[in-house]
Amino acid sequence: MKGKVYLVGAGPGDPELLTVKAARILREADVVLHDDLVTPEILSLASSSALVVNVGKRCGRKGVVQEEINALMIAHASDGRAVVRLKGGDPLVFGRAGEECDALGEAGVEFEIVPGVTAAFAAAAAAGISLTDRRFASKLVFLAGRRAAASLARDSSGGGIACDATLAIYMPGEFYGRFAEELTAAGWSADTPCLIVSGAATPGQKIARTHLRNLPQSPRLPAPAVLIVGAVAAERRTAPFESEPPAEIYAALASERS
Ligand code: SAH
């Protein structure tokens, strides 16, 4: 029997945001290699006979981790197993999936990608904003942490990212001050709305609003968090702030399992 690797998006946390396909593949998997951000509720969907391994960066290993993950996927698939490489959000968004696909391809291992709901989309839904509301934005830019701060001030044309963009900044970490500085230097108004969503679509979801001017002093919400910058972030349609997703979802899943 030939094995196969599935690069699967687990979504932002809420098990109901897993695709039907992701849930099926997870149930059928022989091996699940998952990142730290994947919640226990989602992992509990795997078969009790499956080998489930946390290969996340925060589980203490460094350096060769990516090569190790590639080797594990290849070894299990070569032994004929169905391997799920389970990543938070969408597997192709800031997740090193490109490197993993290259390694699988070079090893001649068959693989398939199952998309997921990326954090920025869950954050926008939680706050009730449209990231591409045509009245305020004409583009959506995905950026990641440290590298975002460096690239904000210059795009390929040598200018800054135009102010009609919505920025979805993943892993904003310690860089709020730098984002604010770079963007205002590139001509963005200090009044540009900013939204920070922590733990989107999880029971700990928190939403904070500010403006570029106050971003450096804004409270650091716990990781994982995304920062959304742009005029669309001022909109407010659904969720009241500091709201939580319905706890009954988790309760229902727990009782289904027991
Ligand atoms: N592939 C993932 C992103 C991986 S990078 C995706 O598509 O969402 C990890 C970063 O994603 C975190 O540092 C954080 O910025 C963001 N993130 C992941 N889950 C999140 C959540 N539930 N709420 C807010 N941000 C989240």
PDB file of C-alpha atoms and ligand atoms in Angstrom:
ATOM      1  CA  MET A   1       0.000   0.000   0.000  1.00  0.00           C
ATOM      2  CA  LYS A   2       1.243   3.463  -0.877  1.00  0.00           C
ATOM      3  CA  GLY A   3       1.217   6.086   1.837  1.00  0.00           C
ATOM      4  CA  LYS A   4       0.281   9.682   1.378  1.00  0.00           C
ATOM      5  CA  VAL A   5       0.757  12.983   3.195  1.00  0.00           C
ATOM      6  CA  TYR A   6      -2.103  15.430   3.682  1.00  0.00           C
ATOM      7  CA  LEU A   7      -1.148  19.007   4.515  1.00  0.00           C
ATOM      8  CA  VAL A   8      -4.274  20.019   6.366  1.00  0.00           C
ATOM      9  CA  GLY A   9      -5.460  23.371   7.707  1.00  0.00           C
ATOM     10  CA  ALA A  10      -6.968  23.062  11.190  1.00  0.00           C
ATOM     11  CA  GLY A  11      -8.467  26.559  11.092  1.00  0.00           C
ATOM     12  CA  PRO A  12      -8.084  29.114  13.889  1.00  0.00           C
ATOM     13  CA  GLY A  13      -9.244  26.944  16.807  1.00  0.00           C
ATOM     14  CA  ASP A  14     -12.994  26.438  16.820  1.00  0.00           C
ATOM     15  CA  PRO A  15     -13.490  22.789  15.749  1.00  0.00           C
ATOM     16  CA  GLU A  16     -16.580  23.833  13.812  1.00  0.00           C
ATOM     17  CA  LEU A  17     -14.345  25.870  11.517  1.00  0.00           C
ATOM     18  CA  LEU A  18     -12.549  22.730  10.374  1.00  0.00           C
ATOM     19  CA  THR A  19     -13.603  21.746   6.850  1.00  0.00           C
ATOM     20  CA  VAL A  20     -15.631  18.566   6.457  1.00  0.00           C
ATOM     21  CA  LYS A  21     -12.775  17.188   4.380  1.00  0.00           C
ATOM     22  CA  ALA A  22     -10.164  18.024   7.034  1.00  0.00           C
ATOM     23  CA  ALA A  23     -12.279  16.300   9.715  1.00  0.00           C
ATOM     24  CA  ARG A  24     -12.654  13.159   7.584  1.00  0.00           C
ATOM     25  CA  ILE A  25      -8.957  12.934   6.731  1.00  0.00           C
ATOM     26  CA  LEU A  26      -8.062  13.493  10.375  1.00  0.00           C
ATOM     27  CA  ARG A  27     -10.380  10.675  11.452  1.00  0.00           C
ATOM     28  CA  GLU A  28      -8.809   8.312   8.897  1.00  0.00           C
ATOM     29  CA  ALA A  29      -5.157   9.230   9.521  1.00  0.00           C
ATOM     30  CA  ASP A  30      -2.607   6.717  10.812  1.00  0.00           C
ATOM     31  CA  VAL A  31      -0.211   9.483  11.863  1.00  0.00           C
ATOM     32  CA  VAL A  32      -0.898  13.103  12.832  1.00  0.00           C
ATOM     33  CA  LEU A  33       2.033  15.538  13.001  1.00  0.00           C
ATOM     34  CA  HIS A  34       0.676  18.790  14.376  1.00  0.00           C
ATOM     35  CA  ASP A  35       1.765  22.298  15.286  1.00  0.00           C
ATOM     36  CA  ASP A  36       1.377  23.894  18.719  1.00  0.00           C
ATOM     37  CA  LEU A  37      -1.581  26.017  17.718  1.00  0.00           C
ATOM     38  CA  VAL A  38      -3.838  23.060  16.962  1.00  0.00           C
ATOM     39  CA  THR A  39      -6.353  22.752  19.792  1.00  0.00           C
ATOM     40  CA  PRO A  40      -6.995  19.559  21.809  1.00  0.00           C
ATOM     41  CA  GLU A  41     -10.643  19.624  20.654  1.00  0.00           C
ATOM     42  CA  ILE A  42      -9.462  19.222  17.061  1.00  0.00           C
ATOM     43  CA  LEU A  43      -6.827  16.602  17.901  1.00  0.00           C
ATOM     44  CA  SER A  44      -9.485  14.557  19.666  1.00  0.00           C
ATOM     45  CA  LEU A  45     -11.086  13.968  16.261  1.00  0.00           C
ATOM     46  CA  ALA A  46      -8.148  11.724  15.302  1.00  0.00           C
ATOM     47  CA  SER A  47      -8.588   7.981  15.712  1.00  0.00           C
ATOM     48  CA  SER A  48      -7.547   6.624  19.104  1.00  0.00           C
ATOM     49  CA  SER A  49      -5.210   4.250  17.268  1.00  0.00           C
ATOM     50  CA  ALA A  50      -3.423   7.075  15.411  1.00  0.00           C
ATOM     51  CA  LEU A  51       0.077   8.162  16.344  1.00  0.00           C
ATOM     52  CA  VAL A  52      -0.274  11.853  17.274  1.00  0.00           C
ATOM     53  CA  VAL A  53       2.950  13.881  17.561  1.00  0.00           C
ATOM     54  CA  ASN A  54       3.421  17.556  18.410  1.00  0.00           C
ATOM     55  CA  VAL A  55       6.150  18.777  16.081  1.00  0.00           C
ATOM     56  CA  GLY A  56       5.593  22.436  17.014  1.00  0.00           C
ATOM     57  CA  LYS A  57       8.464  24.834  17.362  1.00  0.00           C
ATOM     58  CA  ARG A  58       7.564  25.562  20.963  1.00  0.00           C
ATOM     59  CA  CYS A  59       7.934  21.989  22.099  1.00  0.00           C
ATOM     60  CA  GLY A  60      11.581  22.578  22.900  1.00  0.00           C
ATOM     61  CA  ARG A  61      13.387  21.478  19.746  1.00  0.00           C
ATOM     62  CA  LYS A  62      15.319  23.864  17.555  1.00  0.00           C
ATOM     63  CA  GLY A  63      17.573  23.940  14.514  1.00  0.00           C
ATOM     64  CA  VAL A  64      16.960  20.743  12.603  1.00  0.00           C
ATOM     65  CA  VAL A  65      13.258  20.751  13.388  1.00  0.00           C
ATOM     66  CA  GLN A  66      12.081  21.361   9.843  1.00  0.00           C
ATOM     67  CA  GLU A  67      14.327  18.604   8.453  1.00  0.00           C
ATOM     68  CA  GLU A  68      13.104  16.292  11.200  1.00  0.00           C
ATOM     69  CA  ILE A  69       9.485  16.981  10.317  1.00  0.00           C
ATOM     70  CA  ASN A  70      10.199  16.354   6.644  1.00  0.00           C
ATOM     71  CA  ALA A  71      11.972  13.103   7.495  1.00  0.00           C
ATOM     72  CA  LEU A  72       9.094  11.935   9.718  1.00  0.00           C
ATOM     73  CA  MET A  73       6.492  12.624   7.026  1.00  0.00           C
ATOM     74  CA  ILE A  74       8.549  10.834   4.404  1.00  0.00           C
ATOM     75  CA  ALA A  75       9.343   7.836   6.621  1.00  0.00           C
ATOM     76  CA  HIS A  76       5.726   7.234   7.676  1.00  0.00           C
ATOM     77  CA  ALA A  77       4.341   7.703   4.164  1.00  0.00           C
ATOM     78  CA  SER A  78       7.018   5.406   2.734  1.00  0.00           C
ATOM     79  CA  ASP A  79       5.844   2.742   5.193  1.00  0.00           C
ATOM     80  CA  GLY A  80       2.383   3.003   3.633  1.00  0.00           C
ATOM     81  CA  ARG A  81       0.695   5.203   6.241  1.00  0.00           C
ATOM     82  CA  ALA A  82      -1.769   8.040   5.789  1.00  0.00           C
ATOM     83  CA  VAL A  83      -0.002  11.014   7.360  1.00  0.00           C
ATOM     84  CA  VAL A  84      -1.716  14.261   8.301  1.00  0.00           C
ATOM     85  CA  ARG A  85       0.542  17.285   8.664  1.00  0.00           C
ATOM     86  CA  LEU A  86      -1.856  19.451  10.644  1.00  0.00           C
ATOM     87  CA  LYS A  87      -1.260  23.189  10.824  1.00  0.00           C
ATOM     88  CA  GLY A  88      -3.230  26.031  12.394  1.00  0.00           C
ATOM     89  CA  GLY A  89      -5.282  28.175  10.041  1.00  0.00           C
ATOM     90  CA  ASP A  90      -4.498  27.527   6.396  1.00  0.00           C
ATOM     91  CA  PRO A  91      -1.536  25.198   5.864  1.00  0.00           C
ATOM     92  CA  LEU A  92      -0.029  27.431   3.177  1.00  0.00           C
ATOM     93  CA  VAL A  93      -0.153  30.737   5.070  1.00  0.00           C
ATOM     94  CA  PHE A  94       3.120  31.421   6.952  1.00  0.00           C
ATOM     95  CA  GLY A  95       3.544  27.738   7.628  1.00  0.00           C
ATOM     96  CA  ARG A  96       6.654  26.555   5.748  1.00  0.00           C
ATOM     97  CA  ALA A  97       4.434  24.308   3.676  1.00  0.00           C
ATOM     98  CA  GLY A  98       6.398  25.263   0.555  1.00  0.00           C
ATOM     99  CA  GLU A  99       9.509  23.641   2.010  1.00  0.00           C
ATOM    100  CA  GLU A 100       7.530  20.588   3.097  1.00  0.00           C
ATOM    101  CA  CYS A 101       5.972  20.159  -0.368  1.00  0.00           C
ATOM    102  CA  ASP A 102       9.428  20.445  -1.950  1.00  0.00           C
ATOM    103  CA  ALA A 103      10.821  17.775   0.373  1.00  0.00           C
ATOM    104  CA  LEU A 104       7.874  15.443  -0.285  1.00  0.00           C
ATOM    105  CA  GLY A 105       8.130  16.001  -4.024  1.00  0.00           C
ATOM    106  CA  GLU A 106      11.866  15.265  -4.026  1.00  0.00           C
ATOM    107  CA  ALA A 107      11.253  12.062  -2.029  1.00  0.00           C
ATOM    108  CA  GLY A 108       8.560  11.008  -4.499  1.00  0.00           C
ATOM    109  CA  VAL A 109       5.870  10.996  -1.792  1.00  0.00           C
ATOM    110  CA  GLU A 110       2.328  11.735  -2.912  1.00  0.00           C
ATOM    111  CA  PHE A 111       0.696  14.649  -1.107  1.00  0.00           C
ATOM    112  CA  GLU A 112      -2.493  16.651  -1.065  1.00  0.00           C
ATOM    113  CA  ILE A 113      -3.311  20.058   0.408  1.00  0.00           C
ATOM    114  CA  VAL A 114      -6.520  20.716   2.325  1.00  0.00           C
ATOM    115  CA  PRO A 115      -7.050  24.458   2.888  1.00  0.00           C
ATOM    116  CA  GLY A 116      -8.263  25.951   6.157  1.00  0.00           C
ATOM    117  CA  VAL A 117      -9.648  29.191   7.591  1.00  0.00           C
ATOM    118  CA  THR A 118      -6.671  31.467   8.108  1.00  0.00           C
ATOM    119  CA  ALA A 119      -6.339  33.569  11.294  1.00  0.00           C
ATOM    120  CA  ALA A 120      -6.936  36.911   9.557  1.00  0.00           C
ATOM    121  CA  PHE A 121     -10.304  35.714   8.278  1.00  0.00           C
ATOM    122  CA  ALA A 122     -11.318  34.434  11.707  1.00  0.00           C
ATOM    123  CA  ALA A 123     -10.189  37.741  13.236  1.00  0.00           C
ATOM    124  CA  ALA A 124     -12.205  39.753  10.704  1.00  0.00           C
ATOM    125  CA  ALA A 125     -15.268  37.617  11.342  1.00  0.00           C
ATOM    126  CA  ALA A 126     -14.885  38.028  15.105  1.00  0.00           C
ATOM    127  CA  ALA A 127     -14.739  41.807  14.750  1.00  0.00           C
ATOM    128  CA  GLY A 128     -17.420  41.989  12.077  1.00  0.00           C
ATOM    129  CA  ILE A 129     -15.275  43.757   9.492  1.00  0.00           C
ATOM    130  CA  SER A 130     -14.736  43.107   5.801  1.00  0.00           C
ATOM    131  CA  LEU A 131     -11.013  43.114   5.057  1.00  0.00           C
ATOM    132  CA  THR A 132     -11.701  44.095   1.455  1.00  0.00           C
ATOM    133  CA  ASP A 133     -14.640  46.488   1.938  1.00  0.00           C
ATOM    134  CA  ARG A 134     -14.428  48.304  -1.364  1.00  0.00           C
ATOM    135  CA  ARG A 135     -15.378  51.619   0.187  1.00  0.00           C
ATOM    136  CA  PHE A 136     -12.177  51.674   2.215  1.00  0.00           C
ATOM    137  CA  ALA A 137      -9.673  49.243   0.729  1.00  0.00           C
ATOM    138  CA  SER A 138      -8.568  48.021  -2.654  1.00  0.00           C
ATOM    139  CA  LYS A 139      -6.058  45.441  -1.565  1.00  0.00           C
ATOM    140  CA  LEU A 140      -5.299  43.031   1.236  1.00  0.00           C
ATOM    141  CA  VAL A 141      -1.704  42.369   2.236  1.00  0.00           C
ATOM    142  CA  PHE A 142      -0.609  39.457   4.431  1.00  0.00           C
ATOM    143  CA  LEU A 143       2.559  40.179   6.386  1.00  0.00           C
ATOM    144  CA  ALA A 144       4.487  38.366   9.102  1.00  0.00           C
ATOM    145  CA  GLY A 145       6.150  39.824  12.225  1.00  0.00           C
ATOM    146  CA  ARG A 146       9.735  40.887  12.041  1.00  0.00           C
ATOM    147  CA  ARG A 147       9.903  40.822   8.269  1.00  0.00           C
ATOM    148  CA  ALA A 148       6.708  42.863   8.020  1.00  0.00           C
ATOM    149  CA  ALA A 149       8.260  45.749   9.903  1.00  0.00           C
ATOM    150  CA  ALA A 150      11.150  45.823   7.450  1.00  0.00           C
ATOM    151  CA  SER A 151       9.034  45.553   4.335  1.00  0.00           C
ATOM    152  CA  LEU A 152       6.256  47.971   5.275  1.00  0.00           C
ATOM    153  CA  ALA A 153       8.120  51.067   4.200  1.00  0.00           C
ATOM    154  CA  ARG A 154       9.059  49.820   0.770  1.00  0.00           C
ATOM    155  CA  ASP A 155       7.216  47.662  -1.701  1.00  0.00           C
ATOM    156  CA  SER A 156       8.441  46.518  -5.098  1.00  0.00           C
ATOM    157  CA  SER A 157       7.892  49.962  -6.589  1.00  0.00           C
ATOM    158  CA  GLY A 158      10.181  51.497  -3.982  1.00  0.00           C
ATOM    159  CA  GLY A 159       7.354  53.376  -2.263  1.00  0.00           C
ATOM    160  CA  GLY A 160       5.453  52.296   0.820  1.00  0.00           C
ATOM    161  CA  ILE A 161       2.439  50.015   0.808  1.00  0.00           C
ATOM    162  CA  ALA A 162      -0.376  52.296  -0.347  1.00  0.00           C
ATOM    163  CA  CYS A 163      -2.763  53.558   2.338  1.00  0.00           C
ATOM    164  CA  ASP A 164      -5.744  51.965   0.561  1.00  0.00           C
ATOM    165  CA  ALA A 165      -4.473  48.529   1.599  1.00  0.00           C
ATOM    166  CA  THR A 166      -5.670  46.499   4.548  1.00  0.00           C
ATOM    167  CA  LEU A 167      -2.708  44.936   6.336  1.00  0.00           C
ATOM    168  CA  ALA A 168      -3.136  41.609   8.093  1.00  0.00           C
ATOM    169  CA  ILE A 169      -0.019  41.213  10.214  1.00  0.00           C
ATOM    170  CA  TYR A 170       0.640  37.761  11.661  1.00  0.00           C
ATOM    171  CA  MET A 171       3.010  37.222  14.615  1.00  0.00           C
ATOM    172  CA  PRO A 172       3.055  40.955  15.430  1.00  0.00           C
ATOM    173  CA  GLY A 173       5.011  40.182  18.635  1.00  0.00           C
ATOM    174  CA  GLU A 174       7.154  43.057  19.819  1.00  0.00           C
ATOM    175  CA  PHE A 175       6.928  45.140  16.703  1.00  0.00           C
ATOM    176  CA  TYR A 176       3.914  47.408  17.250  1.00  0.00           C
ATOM    177  CA  GLY A 177       6.133  50.462  17.682  1.00  0.00           C
ATOM    178  CA  ARG A 178       8.044  49.734  14.513  1.00  0.00           C
ATOM    179  CA  PHE A 179       4.899  49.111  12.472  1.00  0.00           C
ATOM    180  CA  ALA A 180       3.474  52.450  13.597  1.00  0.00           C
ATOM    181  CA  GLU A 181       6.735  54.249  12.874  1.00  0.00           C
ATOM    182  CA  GLU A 182       7.269  52.700   9.433  1.00  0.00           C
ATOM    183  CA  LEU A 183       3.689  53.247   8.338  1.00  0.00           C
ATOM    184  CA  THR A 184       3.467  56.865   9.426  1.00  0.00           C
ATOM    185  CA  ALA A 185       6.848  57.498   7.758  1.00  0.00           C
ATOM    186  CA  ALA A 186       5.369  55.991   4.584  1.00  0.00           C
ATOM    187  CA  GLY A 187       2.489  58.472   4.699  1.00  0.00           C
ATOM    188  CA  TRP A 188      -0.216  56.570   6.599  1.00  0.00           C
ATOM    189  CA  SER A 189      -2.372  58.764   8.815  1.00  0.00           C
ATOM    190  CA  ALA A 190      -1.803  58.453  12.564  1.00  0.00           C
ATOM    191  CA  ASP A 191      -5.604  58.087  12.770  1.00  0.00           C
ATOM    192  CA  THR A 192      -5.594  54.830  10.776  1.00  0.00           C
ATOM    193  CA  PRO A 193      -7.637  52.287  12.751  1.00  0.00           C
ATOM    194  CA  CYS A 194      -5.933  49.157  14.082  1.00  0.00           C
ATOM    195  CA  LEU A 195      -7.509  46.027  15.423  1.00  0.00           C
ATOM    196  CA  ILE A 196      -5.764  43.347  17.468  1.00  0.00           C
ATOM    197  CA  VAL A 197      -7.489  39.998  17.727  1.00  0.00           C
ATOM    198  CA  SER A 198      -6.031  37.404  20.054  1.00  0.00           C
ATOM    199  CA  GLY A 199      -7.168  33.790  20.038  1.00  0.00           C
ATOM    200  CA  ALA A 200      -9.712  34.392  17.284  1.00  0.00           C
ATOM    201  CA  ALA A 201     -12.382  31.686  17.287  1.00  0.00           C
ATOM    202  CA  THR A 202     -11.159  30.197  20.569  1.00  0.00           C
ATOM    203  CA  PRO A 203     -12.752  30.475  24.028  1.00  0.00           C
ATOM    204  CA  GLY A 204     -10.078  33.039  24.986  1.00  0.00           C
ATOM    205  CA  GLN A 205     -10.812  35.375  22.076  1.00  0.00           C
ATOM    206  CA  LYS A 206     -10.015  39.026  22.802  1.00  0.00           C
ATOM    207  CA  ILE A 207     -10.357  42.049  20.574  1.00  0.00           C
ATOM    208  CA  ALA A 208      -8.745  45.445  21.074  1.00  0.00           C
ATOM    209  CA  ARG A 209      -9.025  48.540  18.936  1.00  0.00           C
ATOM    210  CA  THR A 210      -6.644  51.428  18.609  1.00  0.00           C
ATOM    211  CA  HIS A 211      -5.122  53.800  16.046  1.00  0.00           C
ATOM    212  CA  LEU A 212      -1.627  53.922  14.573  1.00  0.00           C
ATOM    213  CA  ARG A 213      -0.855  56.858  16.890  1.00  0.00           C
ATOM    214  CA  ASN A 214      -1.507  54.746  20.000  1.00  0.00           C
ATOM    215  CA  LEU A 215      -0.381  51.382  18.653  1.00  0.00           C
ATOM    216  CA  PRO A 216       3.042  51.436  20.391  1.00  0.00           C
ATOM    217  CA  GLN A 217       1.296  51.790  23.784  1.00  0.00           C
ATOM    218  CA  SER A 218      -1.563  49.419  23.068  1.00  0.00           C
ATOM    219  CA  PRO A 219      -1.970  46.455  25.403  1.00  0.00           C
ATOM    220  CA  ARG A 220      -0.179  43.323  24.228  1.00  0.00           C
ATOM    221  CA  LEU A 221      -2.871  40.718  23.910  1.00  0.00           C
ATOM    222  CA  PRO A 222      -1.642  37.159  24.393  1.00  0.00           C
ATOM    223  CA  ALA A 223      -0.337  35.141  21.401  1.00  0.00           C
ATOM    224  CA  PRO A 224      -1.586  34.002  18.989  1.00  0.00           C
ATOM    225  CA  ALA A 225      -2.737  37.394  17.779  1.00  0.00           C
ATOM    226  CA  VAL A 226      -3.150  39.151  14.452  1.00  0.00           C
ATOM    227  CA  LEU A 227      -2.970  42.875  13.910  1.00  0.00           C
ATOM    228  CA  ILE A 228      -5.192  44.400  11.265  1.00  0.00           C
ATOM    229  CA  VAL A 229      -4.348  47.899  10.077  1.00  0.00           C
ATOM    230  CA  GLY A 230      -6.464  49.949   7.705  1.00  0.00           C
ATOM    231  CA  ALA A 231      -9.650  51.958   7.375  1.00  0.00           C
ATOM    232  CA  VAL A 232     -11.777  48.786   7.340  1.00  0.00           C
ATOM    233  CA  ALA A 233     -10.727  48.115  10.946  1.00  0.00           C
ATOM    234  CA  ALA A 234     -12.986  50.947  12.138  1.00  0.00           C
ATOM    235  CA  GLU A 235     -16.133  49.116  11.104  1.00  0.00           C
ATOM    236  CA  ARG A 236     -18.089  47.345  13.781  1.00  0.00           C
ATOM    237  CA  ARG A 237     -21.000  45.210  12.819  1.00  0.00           C
ATOM    238  CA  THR A 238     -21.390  42.088  14.860  1.00  0.00           C
ATOM    239  CA  ALA A 239     -19.390  41.164  17.910  1.00  0.00           C
ATOM    240  CA  PRO A 240     -19.313  43.351  20.965  1.00  0.00           C
ATOM    241  CA  PHE A 241     -15.708  43.758  22.101  1.00  0.00           C
ATOM    242  CA  GLU A 242     -14.053  41.371  24.475  1.00  0.00           C
ATOM    243  CA  SER A 243     -16.669  38.882  23.358  1.00  0.00           C
ATOM    244  CA  GLU A 244     -16.152  35.152  23.421  1.00  0.00           C
ATOM    245  CA  PRO A 245     -17.311  32.543  20.950  1.00  0.00           C
ATOM    246  CA  PRO A 246     -20.181  30.435  22.244  1.00  0.00           C
ATOM    247  CA  ALA A 247     -18.901  28.085  24.928  1.00  0.00           C
ATOM    248  CA  GLU A 248     -21.711  25.688  24.067  1.00  0.00           C
ATOM    249  CA  ILE A 249     -19.808  24.598  20.940  1.00  0.00           C
ATOM    250  CA  TYR A 250     -17.068  23.148  23.127  1.00  0.00           C
ATOM    251  CA  ALA A 251     -19.522  21.720  25.621  1.00  0.00           C
ATOM    252  CA  ALA A 252     -21.468  19.997  22.825  1.00  0.00           C
ATOM    253  CA  LEU A 253     -18.325  18.463  21.359  1.00  0.00           C
ATOM    254  CA  ALA A 254     -17.147  17.280  24.756  1.00  0.00           C
ATOM    255  CA  SER A 255     -20.476  15.593  25.486  1.00  0.00           C
ATOM    256  CA  GLU A 256     -20.535  13.961  22.025  1.00  0.00           C
ATOM    257  CA  ARG A 257     -17.232  12.328  22.845  1.00  0.00           C
ATOM    258  CA  SER A 258     -18.129  11.175  26.326  1.00  0.00           C
TER     259      SER A 258
HETATM  260  N1  SAH B   1      -1.133  29.049   9.045  1.00  0.00           N
HETATM  261  C1  SAH B   1      -1.635  29.948  10.069  1.00  0.00           C
HETATM  262  C2  SAH B   1      -0.600  30.980  10.470  1.00  0.00           C
HETATM  263  C3  SAH B   1       0.629  30.391  11.099  1.00  0.00           C
HETATM  264  S1  SAH B   1       1.724  31.604  11.754  1.00  0.00           S
HETATM  265  C4  SAH B   1      -2.926  30.608   9.579  1.00  0.00           C
HETATM  266  O1  SAH B   1      -3.253  30.495   8.390  1.00  0.00           O
HETATM  267  O2  SAH B   1      -3.629  31.217  10.386  1.00  0.00           O
HETATM  268  C5  SAH B   1       1.141  31.724  13.423  1.00  0.00           C
HETATM  269  C6  SAH B   1       0.445  33.056  13.623  1.00  0.00           C
HETATM  270  O3  SAH B   1      -0.892  33.004  13.131  1.00  0.00           O
HETATM  271  C7  SAH B   1       0.274  33.485  15.062  1.00  0.00           C
HETATM  272  O4  SAH B   1       1.451  34.040  15.593  1.00  0.00           O
HETATM  273  C8  SAH B   1      -0.813  34.509  14.935  1.00  0.00           C
HETATM  274  O5  SAH B   1      -0.326  35.710  14.383  1.00  0.00           O
HETATM  275  C9  SAH B   1      -1.704  33.850  13.890  1.00  0.00           C
HETATM  276  N2  SAH B   1      -2.804  33.073  14.486  1.00  0.00           N
HETATM  277  C10 SAH B   1      -2.986  31.742  14.421  1.00  0.00           C
HETATM  278  N3  SAH B   1      -4.124  31.370  15.048  1.00  0.00           N
HETATM  279  C11 SAH B   1      -4.682  32.502  15.516  1.00  0.00           C
HETATM  280  C12 SAH B   1      -5.876  32.804  16.241  1.00  0.00           C
HETATM  281  N4  SAH B   1      -6.732  31.849  16.612  1.00  0.00           N
HETATM  282  N5  SAH B   1      -6.128  34.106  16.541  1.00  0.00           N
HETATM  283  C13 SAH B   1      -5.285  35.076  16.166  1.00  0.00           C
HETATM  284  N6  SAH B   1      -4.139  34.849  15.486  1.00  0.00           N
HETATM  285  C14 SAH B   1      -3.839  33.595  15.165  1.00  0.00           C
END
